[in-house]
Amino acid sequence: MNKRNWKRVLHGMAGVMVAVGVTYACKDFLDTPTQGTLDEATLATRAGVEGSLIAAYRSLDCSSSSAGSWGCAASNWVWGSVPSGDAYKGSNLGDQQPINSIETYIWSVGDADAYLNQKWSQAYEGVSRANAALRLLAKVRAEKPGEVSDADAAGIRGEALFLRAHYHFEAYRMWGNIPYYREDDTDFRKTNVGVNAVAEILTDLNEAITLLPATPRNLDKGRATSWAAKAYKGRVQVYAQDHAGALTTLREVQTSGVYALETSFDRVWTGFLQYRNGRETILAFQASAKDGEPTGWNSNWGERLNFPHSGSHFGCCGFHQPSFNLVNFYQVDAAGLPLALAGPAWNTPTPDSNFAGGILRPVDPRLDWTVGRDNVPYKDWTLHNRSWIRDASYSGPYSPKKNVHEQAADAEGNAGQGWQNTQTNDVPILIFRYADMLLLLAEAEVEVGVLENARTIVNQIRARAGQVAQGCGSADTVVTNRYPTCAGDTRMAVPLVQNPTLDSLTTPWAVYRIGLYATPWTDQNFARTAVRYERRLELAMEGQRFFDLRRWGGADTVIANYVNTEKNRIPYLTLAAAFTLPKYALYPIPSVQIELSRVGTEDRLVQNPGW
Amino acid sequence: MEKQIIRVLAASGMGLLFALTLFGTALAQETQVSGTVTSTTGEPLPGVAVQVRGTGTRTVTDANGKYSVTAPGDGVLLFALIGYKGAARTIAGRGTIDVALESVVAVLEPVIVTGYMEQRRADITGAVSSVNVEGATQQTSTSVLQRLDGRVPGVTVEAGGSPGSRTTVRIRGVSSFQNNDPLYIVDGTPVQDTYLNWLNPNEIGSIQVLKDASAASIYGSRASNGVVIIETKRGRPGQRQVTLDVRTGVATPFRGLDDILILNSLDYFQVVKTAYQNAGLAVPTNIYGDPNNPSVPAYIWPNNGVNQTGDSLDPSSYSYPNNLIMPGSAGTNWWKAVFGAGQFRDANLAMSGGGEDNTYHVSFNYLDQEGTAAFTRLQRGGARVNTSFKVGRATIGENIAVSRQRNYGGLDDDADREGSIVGKNIFQQPVVPIYDIAGNFASGKAVGLSNLTNPLKIASAGQHNISTNDRIFGSVFANLDAGRALTMSTRFGFNLGQGAFRGFSPTTFENSEVNDITAINENYNLSTEWTWSNTLNYSRTMNQHNLTLLLGQEANQSTNRFEAGSCGNLLNQDVNSRYIQDALCDPATKNVFSTGGTGTLLSFFGKADYNFADRYFLSFTLRRDGSSRLGPTHRWGTFPAIGAGWRLSRESFLARNSLFSNVMLRFGWGVTGNQQIPAGRIVAQFGGDRGDTFYDIGGTGTTIQPGFKTTAIGNPDLKWEENRSVNVGLDLEFLDGRGTFSADVYRRNTNNLLFDPRTPATAGSASPPIVNIGQMRNNGIDFSIGYRGSFGATTLWSVNFNGSHYKNKIVRIDGVSTSFIGPIALREQNPVINRVGYPIGSFYGLAADGFYSDADTAGFSDDGARPGRIKFKDLNGDGNITADDRTVIGSPHPDFTAGLDLAVRHGAWDFTATLFGVFGNQIFDAQKYWYVFRYFDTNVRKDLLANSWTPTNQNAKYPRVDGSDVFSRQFSSYWVEDGSYVRLRTLQVGYSLPPALIRWIPAARVYVQAENLFTITGYSGLDPALPVRAATGAAGDIRDQFRGIDVGSYPSNRTITIGITTTF
């Protein structure tokens, strides 16, 4: 190469290097937009605000981003049902042992702690999403007046406040001493000391009541209304022992006639689309099992363990099994009233090793809508059978039933990934229903109101419960071989013979009998007991009882009695820790959250007494 | 003519090059040439192959190293001997040519590539280690990274035993909560990759590890974790050489779980029985019958759970999937069912050489490695072309590697997931048979048999799960000698990757919890990264002043895109029907998504090296880097470094000593940076997911409305993480250069740690912002000592020992809290804490203190305390055992790691061995969930029952066997064991064949090698050499917060290999 060429190359190369330096030195090269996400501006629209609110509703049940899968269940079965004596963890010894720890009141071990964290995280995720919707709404209203109409703005704010109140109430029921978070909070290590959670919840609910319309926005069945907020307010007042306040609030809801009991008990928990979200529903998680989401996350996710096991159609997993104690509690006397009213004998008779179909002791018909028993039709599936039970020697012969979809309801999931569809459904998970509200009102009537009003409510609920009983359900040979009278009768629900005691002997696997309280109530103690018994019978397996027991006081006695008798049937209950008050009045706050609340050396979250 | 052909071919295609050059011949006058071949230390070398290039003419040296050959007068003689560097000499009409061959055993390259330049080894003032590449080839791992273990002081390497598994390389400890992988520079092109499987280890010419900031800060932006510079082999002018390496071997797991678990069904029943009895529960009779007279049932089937003895069973009633019947097994060895021998094959063909104005190196590789787990396999094929041409004062060239890798079996190295083969499924009970009576896979479909999936079924179902990775990696470059000691270079590097995976999940009707949905998933990814660097180099020597200057600029951009699809409920499960199409699966279940990212870096840098009389050394480096990942006002970082050296041996007071031939003191200080976080985290991100934020507000059951949430909180003030390090080193050479010693003491302080401290749940589920708050410190020492000796003329030996120690300490977290629980939970518990004053990833739990006796529990108020359960210390003294009593219970970081290389050569025989040891680290044995605490009714350790607590055996090894004991299995120091081990990593014996033996092979060496022949450890689990499980958080790779936790990894292989290396 001659010198000239060489210089040309040299200059060329130097030129390229300078050019490169200049080109990339300009700062555009280092500005790379974020990939695959939405930005704040895109969401600052009506659709963005509505979507943020939708996300706040979604936290009612576990989701794909939940910290866990069963501790976050909308039904609270782990927290409200299993430790209450209504149900056992179920399944077998090895599976989901943390729930064993919860069931046996060993709440300070690590695995129970982790479950508590699931619940805590789910509640505050809901709070956080509600607050995000509130912030975005305020921002859009300020920046783009007219983007969201005044009516919608009021509705959206009202719904978000309602949800925020609900999520905080969930935390309050669990832990009592909780921090309260509003949309303008930026410090997420607030203390739980000295917080009047009830007052905060009621502040939000009161504002929601004024903002919300009386009918759901867009006629969406899942949305909160002013009446839902009012009913919820009454619920909170009862929990806070403000019976006088509750009386006013709940009587107003009762009188309004906005809500009503379903015509029959089988239509309360149901997969049939035509019965869902009827006038009894105040707040429910709207499960959707066939929405195209490939894993089934939006279905009854928090409930999906709670089906009969492998011998059954559902295949898995045998959790949340009703207790012997609960089944026995459905026994009635000659008048169709709870046998328990007459003393402790209800829970001692044999044969309680398996109160199966064909044992013709009179029972409340709600038993067979609440509990799967051997030889009794399982809704409109075939007869419940011992082979459906995962390990009967471990946790008894019964299966949960309310959350199970009917065969004819077309409510089963169709996800294409994961596990199996037979235990996913879109049965709405009832978080707060009118019967629950009425019974809370009855409590208030007993405490500060009119005893007879309480009797009216209880009788109203019993009358509805007396409408129908479990029918043959399926025409399959398993049913007809055992019960020939079922041939040709595939009704899932059959009317009970209407007479003053509402009993019936027409069904072959049980004697159903339910009577009204005919005598006026004059004794407050009796009325209190009757209301509380009714609440157990009506709401069993719905995740309420444990919170009820704590509200009523004396949970230590009830639970001690339960464990003392039940441990003779379920041996592992001998290992249950003593349920003592005040320690067990509240669940322990998850240790990881206490640790995360630490500022310097100070824990902003203070553990509940005794833990 | 020949050269032109080569030039044309090399530039265009390369494949035929090899063949053509083989047959090309040169014609000239024949002449007789003779001479002596010696080693560089003067010993005559017998058995050296001497070949006339391009002809079949060849001979070997005699016992005195003498040879004689007839060759063309303008020809070239090639000299080759295994263990020595080959040499080539042009004859140029000479009659006598003496050659000294340089040994490759324990000889350091005199000139090494450090950063955008080459430096003489002796001039380096930073902490730089060179890897003995020859030794590293004696292993069979797919990735070269795994071959670094124990070879470089201060470098730790962890990998699992699966073919092509991920490698975790750490240089001088762990400097950050996340993203601690070193930067690899392959032939001048930077790459961050934890596998590097596309790089054929046989093709590696040299590896340098830049450990301290004064050496690494020239790569400032990404050098915080150290830099590994890998140069592939290049041709040498005048030396054409064709090498064929072929080897094959057999790998077996070095240890099996069948050494640990119960293999007999009735023995296992005794554990079940005791667990029930001690829990106060009735012992199940449905499988084994009468607990006092148990027997293995003829059949197991899902009956009513009362009796499995088979009396009432008609095997002909079997139907799939509704009525499955299994034969009861007297004892299934599930380990043997899944794990066994795997074959290994590796072939490399390389041709290299060059002329006055060109060099070339072309190679091909094929590797086929069966895993020791059934149906797992890795195949790799690759080709490389490295050429360079001189055009006047310019040199242009390229290095390009093309590779395809296929992994079969869907078993990646994170096989520890519970649902995988090596996960908890391998703990299936012994009474469960592998197959049912119809030959279908069996599992626990009966009460009490657990809900595990047959691990062989998982392996079998995954055999068509293929992961394919294609890579084109390399660079084109041009160097220009601008005269007056000025060189300009430009290099454009590229790294193009694409990958595909297809997976299948089967139905499991045989399980207790049935999965009745089949599903397939596929994904594709495409990644592109380019780096353009331009440098100017000036080098001048005036009298005794030596000065080198470097100026440079670099731009880098990387983009990636990932697409995934799935579909469920296949109509036909045949592998040929596994496509995402409406007719082949349920179209309603189709799901698809894609993600991507892009990031850029821009850098300017300069370096000045000066030395006076090879006695005083000074070096300055300054680099400025801009990163698109960081906040606009903080995206530029400055990374300076200073190095200084003093060669004392050149001073008069040492010059005359007879012991030391070199004494060098080194000092270095510098700053390096880290910006390895996901792109786009300077702003808040919003999104949502159908399963998370969408909701059926209308109560339809079928229609969900979109929902949105904040998915990540942004931080516009993100800035560089900075690592400041100080290094003091001493190099010694003694006993005429036969002995070497080198030691470095360092301190590394990382400031502005980039990580995302976990926020309380009250802040919601959005990914917390990444912040720059924390501080971490590593102090340590690395050293190596070596000696080369000889016994007589024919026996040479060498020994090299290296050791390192570091102490990692978290200095500050986020200014608010002094600790945070590790981000990865196991089941419901979390074994790790990061706490100020302790090393990253410390183990966390209760402090175990033996077992409770009756006396203890009497006065103890806690609910879970019972005799025979693990007793925990009530550290806060409140009378209860709660989470508040947890404390730091161990650390995965070793106190000391060491490697020992031994080599002996005697005549044609050579012998090498490498030992590797780790000392003082701890392992959190999470497998105790299964084999001690029998969570999920799994199989357990053989000695569990015999060594468990009973009233008469209170000094037991295990707590009382009690199925209801959820108390003892709380994470505690009981789970922590010493993880120290010493392992014979490789042992190789080779023999160089006398050339006369096989006429057409001029030089050949055969060898036998063994890897992982023995391991000395006190660890009771499967394998103390744990891989680091991959873990990614919202802010990046968080592997280092989950180290040393045994969650069931693919064990190391014991591999026996035979091979032959031939040179033509």
mmCIF file of N, CA and C in Angstrom, chain A residues 6 20 24 29-31 34 38 51 55 58 63-65 95 97-98 101 109-111 114 125 129 188 222 286 292 298 309 316 390 416-420 571 575 591 593 595 600, chain B residues 280 393 447 481-482 512-516 532 566 568 600 602 628 635 680 686 690-692 694-697 707-708 761-762 765 816 828 866 883 886 935-936 964 966 969-970:
data_model
loop_
_atom_site.group_PDB
_atom_site.id
_atom_site.type_symbol
_atom_site.label_atom_id
_atom_site.label_comp_id
_atom_site.label_asym_id
_atom_site.label_seq_id
_atom_site.Cartn_x
_atom_site.Cartn_y
_atom_site.Cartn_z
ATOM 1 N N TRP A 6 -2.555 4.843 2.221
ATOM 2 C CA TRP A 6 -2.442 4.616 3.678
ATOM 3 C C TRP A 6 -3.025 5.793 4.434
ATOM 4 N N VAL A 20 -18.712 8.014 14.960
ATOM 5 C CA VAL A 20 -19.349 7.130 15.938
ATOM 6 C C VAL A 20 -19.480 7.840 17.278
ATOM 7 N N TYR A 24 -23.247 8.645 18.876
ATOM 8 C CA TYR A 24 -23.763 8.023 20.083
ATOM 9 C C TYR A 24 -23.670 8.918 21.302
ATOM 10 N N PHE A 29 -29.549 8.247 22.287
ATOM 11 C CA PHE A 29 -29.157 6.842 22.293
ATOM 12 C C PHE A 29 -29.438 6.190 23.644
ATOM 13 N N LEU A 30 -29.371 6.988 24.683
ATOM 14 C CA LEU A 30 -29.574 6.414 26.015
ATOM 15 C C LEU A 30 -31.025 6.529 26.490
ATOM 16 N N ASP A 31 -31.888 7.063 25.642
ATOM 17 C CA ASP A 31 -33.306 7.131 26.027
ATOM 18 C C ASP A 31 -34.042 5.955 25.421
ATOM 19 N N THR A 34 -39.685 2.277 28.151
ATOM 20 C CA THR A 34 -40.052 1.046 28.841
ATOM 21 C C THR A 34 -40.886 0.167 27.901
ATOM 22 N N LEU A 38 -48.056 -0.295 30.576
ATOM 23 C CA LEU A 38 -48.847 0.915 30.385
ATOM 24 C C LEU A 38 -48.203 2.028 31.185
ATOM 25 N N GLY A 51 -61.063 0.630 35.216
ATOM 26 C CA GLY A 51 -60.235 -0.571 35.315
ATOM 27 C C GLY A 51 -59.543 -0.674 36.671
ATOM 28 N N ALA A 55 -59.990 -3.754 39.371
ATOM 29 C CA ALA A 55 -58.893 -4.466 40.039
ATOM 30 C C ALA A 55 -59.115 -4.504 41.550
ATOM 31 N N ARG A 58 -61.449 -7.224 42.311
ATOM 32 C CA ARG A 58 -60.869 -8.544 42.072
ATOM 33 C C ARG A 58 -60.183 -9.102 43.311
ATOM 34 N N SER A 63 -55.903 -14.186 43.855
ATOM 35 C CA SER A 63 -55.645 -14.022 42.427
ATOM 36 C C SER A 63 -54.248 -14.536 42.132
ATOM 37 N N SER A 64 -53.875 -14.460 40.872
ATOM 38 C CA SER A 64 -52.562 -15.008 40.502
ATOM 39 C C SER A 64 -51.423 -14.269 41.187
ATOM 40 N N SER A 65 -51.655 -13.080 41.697
ATOM 41 C CA SER A 65 -50.563 -12.369 42.375
ATOM 42 C C SER A 65 -50.708 -12.410 43.889
ATOM 43 N N ASP A 95 -51.265 -33.156 54.063
ATOM 44 C CA ASP A 95 -51.502 -32.062 53.130
ATOM 45 C C ASP A 95 -51.881 -30.771 53.855
ATOM 46 N N GLN A 97 -50.447 -28.796 56.036
ATOM 47 C CA GLN A 97 -50.349 -28.865 57.488
ATOM 48 C C GLN A 97 -50.486 -27.521 58.199
ATOM 49 N N PRO A 98 -50.166 -26.413 57.529
ATOM 50 C CA PRO A 98 -50.364 -25.135 58.231
ATOM 51 C C PRO A 98 -51.802 -24.965 58.719
ATOM 52 N N SER A 101 -52.245 -26.476 61.974
ATOM 53 C CA SER A 101 -51.781 -25.641 63.080
ATOM 54 C C SER A 101 -52.844 -24.624 63.444
ATOM 55 N N VAL A 109 -46.541 -20.993 65.313
ATOM 56 C CA VAL A 109 -45.509 -21.690 64.535
ATOM 57 C C VAL A 109 -45.403 -21.044 63.154
ATOM 58 N N GLY A 110 -44.267 -21.317 62.532
ATOM 59 C CA GLY A 110 -43.958 -20.630 61.283
ATOM 60 C C GLY A 110 -44.975 -20.812 60.182
ATOM 61 N N ASP A 111 -45.535 -22.009 60.052
ATOM 62 C CA ASP A 111 -46.406 -22.200 58.900
ATOM 63 C C ASP A 111 -47.765 -21.520 59.084
ATOM 64 N N ALA A 114 -47.229 -17.988 58.163
ATOM 65 C CA ALA A 114 -47.214 -17.721 56.728
ATOM 66 C C ALA A 114 -48.631 -17.614 56.173
ATOM 67 N N GLU A 125 -53.806 -5.647 49.981
ATOM 68 C CA GLU A 125 -53.763 -5.490 48.531
ATOM 69 C C GLU A 125 -55.078 -4.869 48.063
ATOM 70 N N ARG A 129 -55.453 -1.322 46.189
ATOM 71 C CA ARG A 129 -56.082 -1.144 44.874
ATOM 72 C C ARG A 129 -57.228 -0.143 44.939
ATOM 73 N N PHE A 188 -46.080 3.632 54.436
ATOM 74 C CA PHE A 188 -46.729 2.327 54.557
ATOM 75 C C PHE A 188 -46.242 1.549 55.777
ATOM 76 N N GLY A 222 -72.174 -7.166 40.416
ATOM 77 C CA GLY A 222 -71.122 -7.237 41.430
ATOM 78 C C GLY A 222 -70.860 -5.933 42.145
ATOM 79 N N GLN A 286 -67.607 -12.459 42.435
ATOM 80 C CA GLN A 286 -68.205 -12.955 41.200
ATOM 81 C C GLN A 286 -67.213 -13.875 40.505
ATOM 82 N N GLY A 292 -62.064 -17.482 29.686
ATOM 83 C CA GLY A 292 -60.928 -17.505 28.772
ATOM 84 C C GLY A 292 -59.586 -17.392 29.457
ATOM 85 N N ASN A 298 -59.867 -16.964 37.986
ATOM 86 C CA ASN A 298 -61.027 -16.152 38.378
ATOM 87 C C ASN A 298 -62.191 -16.990 38.867
ATOM 88 N N HIS A 309 -63.058 -35.981 47.265
ATOM 89 C CA HIS A 309 -61.799 -36.399 46.660
ATOM 90 C C HIS A 309 -61.991 -37.395 45.517
ATOM 91 N N CYS A 316 -60.855 -33.984 43.732
ATOM 92 C CA CYS A 316 -59.863 -33.414 44.644
ATOM 93 C C CYS A 316 -60.511 -32.274 45.424
ATOM 94 N N ARG A 390 -61.174 -38.546 51.339
ATOM 95 C CA ARG A 390 -59.745 -38.795 51.163
ATOM 96 C C ARG A 390 -59.192 -39.686 52.263
ATOM 97 N N GLY A 416 -57.564 -24.481 30.463
ATOM 98 C CA GLY A 416 -56.724 -25.372 29.670
ATOM 99 C C GLY A 416 -55.373 -25.633 30.282
ATOM 100 N N GLN A 417 -55.152 -25.096 31.472
ATOM 101 C CA GLN A 417 -53.869 -25.306 32.114
ATOM 102 C C GLN A 417 -54.079 -25.618 33.565
ATOM 103 N N GLY A 418 -53.017 -26.109 34.151
ATOM 104 C CA GLY A 418 -53.065 -26.270 35.578
ATOM 105 C C GLY A 418 -53.456 -27.674 35.927
ATOM 106 N N TRP A 419 -54.634 -27.907 36.406
ATOM 107 C CA TRP A 419 -54.821 -29.010 37.290
ATOM 108 C C TRP A 419 -56.038 -29.737 36.785
ATOM 109 N N GLN A 420 -57.197 -29.390 37.203
ATOM 110 C CA GLN A 420 -58.379 -29.982 36.594
ATOM 111 C C GLN A 420 -59.537 -29.026 36.804
ATOM 112 N N PRO A 571 -58.916 -37.916 66.575
ATOM 113 C CA PRO A 571 -57.863 -38.032 67.586
ATOM 114 C C PRO A 571 -56.859 -36.890 67.595
ATOM 115 N N LEU A 575 -54.319 -32.860 70.425
ATOM 116 C CA LEU A 575 -53.111 -32.043 70.427
ATOM 117 C C LEU A 575 -53.423 -30.551 70.397
ATOM 118 N N SER A 591 -45.582 -12.236 61.511
ATOM 119 C CA SER A 591 -44.296 -11.706 61.984
ATOM 120 C C SER A 591 -43.544 -10.973 60.883
ATOM 121 N N GLN A 593 -44.697 -9.122 58.616
ATOM 122 C CA GLN A 593 -45.198 -7.751 58.454
ATOM 123 C C GLN A 593 -44.720 -6.864 59.599
ATOM 124 N N GLU A 595 -41.918 -7.284 61.021
ATOM 125 C CA GLU A 595 -40.520 -7.014 60.683
ATOM 126 C C GLU A 595 -40.412 -5.941 59.601
ATOM 127 N N GLY A 600 -35.846 1.742 61.937
ATOM 128 C CA GLY A 600 -34.753 1.685 62.894
ATOM 129 C C GLY A 600 -34.922 0.439 63.737
ATOM 130 N N GLY B 280 -51.229 -40.177 68.203
ATOM 131 C CA GLY B 280 -52.477 -40.574 68.845
ATOM 132 C C GLY B 280 -53.562 -40.928 67.849
ATOM 133 N N ARG B 393 -0.798 -1.711 6.306
ATOM 134 C CA ARG B 393 -0.623 -1.492 7.731
ATOM 135 C C ARG B 393 -1.859 -1.877 8.514
ATOM 136 N N VAL B 447 -55.552 -44.028 49.668
ATOM 137 C CA VAL B 447 -55.408 -43.247 50.891
ATOM 138 C C VAL B 447 -54.044 -43.501 51.524
ATOM 139 N N ASP B 481 -2.053 0.173 11.989
ATOM 140 C CA ASP B 481 -0.802 0.661 12.542
ATOM 141 C C ASP B 481 -0.536 2.014 11.911
ATOM 142 N N ALA B 482 -0.809 3.058 12.649
ATOM 143 C CA ALA B 482 -0.728 4.393 12.084
ATOM 144 C C ALA B 482 0.673 4.949 12.112
ATOM 145 N N SER B 512 -53.120 -39.170 43.535
ATOM 146 C CA SER B 512 -54.180 -38.945 44.502
ATOM 147 C C SER B 512 -54.974 -37.702 44.115
ATOM 148 N N GLU B 513 -54.266 -36.643 43.786
ATOM 149 C CA GLU B 513 -54.928 -35.450 43.272
ATOM 150 C C GLU B 513 -54.717 -35.449 41.773
ATOM 151 N N VAL B 514 -55.782 -35.754 41.070
ATOM 152 C CA VAL B 514 -55.678 -35.983 39.634
ATOM 153 C C VAL B 514 -55.513 -34.665 38.887
ATOM 154 N N ASN B 515 -54.667 -34.680 37.884
ATOM 155 C CA ASN B 515 -54.662 -33.602 36.913
ATOM 156 C C ASN B 515 -55.255 -34.182 35.640
ATOM 157 N N ASP B 516 -56.412 -33.679 35.205
ATOM 158 C CA ASP B 516 -57.044 -34.274 34.022
ATOM 159 C C ASP B 516 -56.944 -33.372 32.802
ATOM 160 N N TRP B 532 -19.983 -1.747 19.751
ATOM 161 C CA TRP B 532 -19.010 -1.170 18.820
ATOM 162 C C TRP B 532 -17.985 -0.415 19.640
ATOM 163 N N SER B 566 -49.797 -21.084 24.733
ATOM 164 C CA SER B 566 -50.163 -22.360 25.329
ATOM 165 C C SER B 566 -51.565 -22.732 24.894
ATOM 166 N N GLY B 568 -54.674 -25.975 25.885
ATOM 167 C CA GLY B 568 -54.978 -27.116 26.746
ATOM 168 C C GLY B 568 -55.939 -28.100 26.118
ATOM 169 N N THR B 600 -29.378 0.463 26.490
ATOM 170 C CA THR B 600 -28.189 0.936 25.790
ATOM 171 C C THR B 600 -27.144 1.422 26.791
ATOM 172 N N LEU B 602 -23.310 3.700 26.740
ATOM 173 C CA LEU B 602 -22.373 4.474 25.955
ATOM 174 C C LEU B 602 -21.189 4.808 26.856
ATOM 175 N N SER B 628 -28.901 3.585 29.850
ATOM 176 C CA SER B 628 -30.312 3.941 29.643
ATOM 177 C C SER B 628 -31.190 3.453 30.781
ATOM 178 N N ARG B 635 -27.514 9.206 34.867
ATOM 179 C CA ARG B 635 -27.151 8.031 34.075
ATOM 180 C C ARG B 635 -25.667 7.955 33.749
ATOM 181 N N GLY B 680 -36.262 0.232 32.180
ATOM 182 C CA GLY B 680 -37.578 0.865 32.333
ATOM 183 C C GLY B 680 -38.030 1.040 33.762
ATOM 184 N N PHE B 686 -47.585 0.269 34.797
ATOM 185 C CA PHE B 686 -48.964 -0.144 35.060
ATOM 186 C C PHE B 686 -49.304 -1.307 34.154
ATOM 187 N N ARG B 690 -55.302 -11.075 33.334
ATOM 188 C CA ARG B 690 -56.655 -11.636 33.405
ATOM 189 C C ARG B 690 -56.904 -12.409 34.692
ATOM 190 N N GLY B 691 -55.850 -13.036 35.195
ATOM 191 C CA GLY B 691 -56.048 -13.824 36.410
ATOM 192 C C GLY B 691 -55.808 -13.029 37.683
ATOM 193 N N ASP B 692 -55.516 -11.745 37.534
ATOM 194 C CA ASP B 692 -55.133 -10.972 38.710
ATOM 195 C C ASP B 692 -55.964 -9.711 38.892
ATOM 196 N N PHE B 694 -58.431 -8.541 36.260
ATOM 197 C CA PHE B 694 -59.681 -8.531 35.504
ATOM 198 C C PHE B 694 -60.766 -9.195 36.356
ATOM 199 N N TYR B 695 -62.001 -8.781 36.124
ATOM 200 C CA TYR B 695 -63.039 -9.270 37.050
ATOM 201 C C TYR B 695 -64.385 -9.281 36.360
ATOM 202 N N ASP B 696 -65.170 -10.261 36.743
ATOM 203 C CA ASP B 696 -66.517 -10.441 36.181
ATOM 204 C C ASP B 696 -67.510 -9.619 36.993
ATOM 205 N N ILE B 697 -67.419 -8.323 36.854
ATOM 206 C CA ILE B 697 -68.241 -7.443 37.688
ATOM 207 C C ILE B 697 -69.738 -7.626 37.404
ATOM 208 N N GLY B 707 -59.029 -4.891 34.201
ATOM 209 C CA GLY B 707 -58.660 -4.188 35.431
ATOM 210 C C GLY B 707 -57.186 -3.840 35.376
ATOM 211 N N PHE B 708 -56.826 -2.753 36.016
ATOM 212 C CA PHE B 708 -55.437 -2.290 35.970
ATOM 213 C C PHE B 708 -54.902 -2.051 37.362
ATOM 214 N N ALA B 761 -46.824 -5.247 53.216
ATOM 215 C CA ALA B 761 -47.979 -5.581 52.391
ATOM 216 C C ALA B 761 -48.932 -4.413 52.273
ATOM 217 N N THR B 762 -48.882 -3.493 53.216
ATOM 218 C CA THR B 762 -49.772 -2.340 53.165
ATOM 219 C C THR B 762 -49.482 -1.455 51.963
ATOM 220 N N SER B 765 -49.163 -4.844 46.092
ATOM 221 C CA SER B 765 -48.333 -5.874 45.472
ATOM 222 C C SER B 765 -47.453 -5.358 44.347
ATOM 223 N N VAL B 816 -33.737 2.434 56.708
ATOM 224 C CA VAL B 816 -34.913 2.330 57.570
ATOM 225 C C VAL B 816 -34.825 1.057 58.393
ATOM 226 N N GLU B 828 -44.148 -22.702 53.352
ATOM 227 C CA GLU B 828 -44.657 -21.536 54.065
ATOM 228 C C GLU B 828 -43.573 -20.769 54.799
ATOM 229 N N ARG B 866 -43.612 -30.624 73.190
ATOM 230 C CA ARG B 866 -43.945 -31.960 73.687
ATOM 231 C C ARG B 866 -42.642 -32.738 73.814
ATOM 232 N N ALA B 883 -41.990 -16.349 66.300
ATOM 233 C CA ALA B 883 -41.100 -15.846 65.248
ATOM 234 C C ALA B 883 -40.073 -14.871 65.806
ATOM 235 N N ARG B 886 -36.424 -16.047 66.361
ATOM 236 C CA ARG B 886 -35.536 -16.428 65.265
ATOM 237 C C ARG B 886 -34.246 -15.611 65.309
ATOM 238 N N TYR B 935 -43.103 -34.431 55.348
ATOM 239 C CA TYR B 935 -44.189 -33.583 54.852
ATOM 240 C C TYR B 935 -44.735 -34.244 53.590
ATOM 241 N N PHE B 936 -46.024 -34.265 53.416
ATOM 242 C CA PHE B 936 -46.683 -34.880 52.256
ATOM 243 C C PHE B 936 -46.437 -36.381 52.158
ATOM 244 N N SER B 964 -48.168 -35.566 63.613
ATOM 245 C CA SER B 964 -48.884 -34.329 63.880
ATOM 246 C C SER B 964 -47.937 -33.227 64.347
ATOM 247 N N VAL B 966 -46.077 -30.378 63.837
ATOM 248 C CA VAL B 966 -45.734 -29.276 62.934
ATOM 249 C C VAL B 966 -44.771 -28.318 63.623
ATOM 250 N N ARG B 969 -40.699 -28.945 62.782
ATOM 251 C CA ARG B 969 -40.192 -28.637 61.463
ATOM 252 C C ARG B 969 -40.200 -27.152 61.130
ATOM 253 N N GLN B 970 -40.360 -26.330 62.131
ATOM 254 C CA GLN B 970 -40.110 -24.914 61.904
ATOM 255 C C GLN B 970 -38.639 -24.748 61.567
#
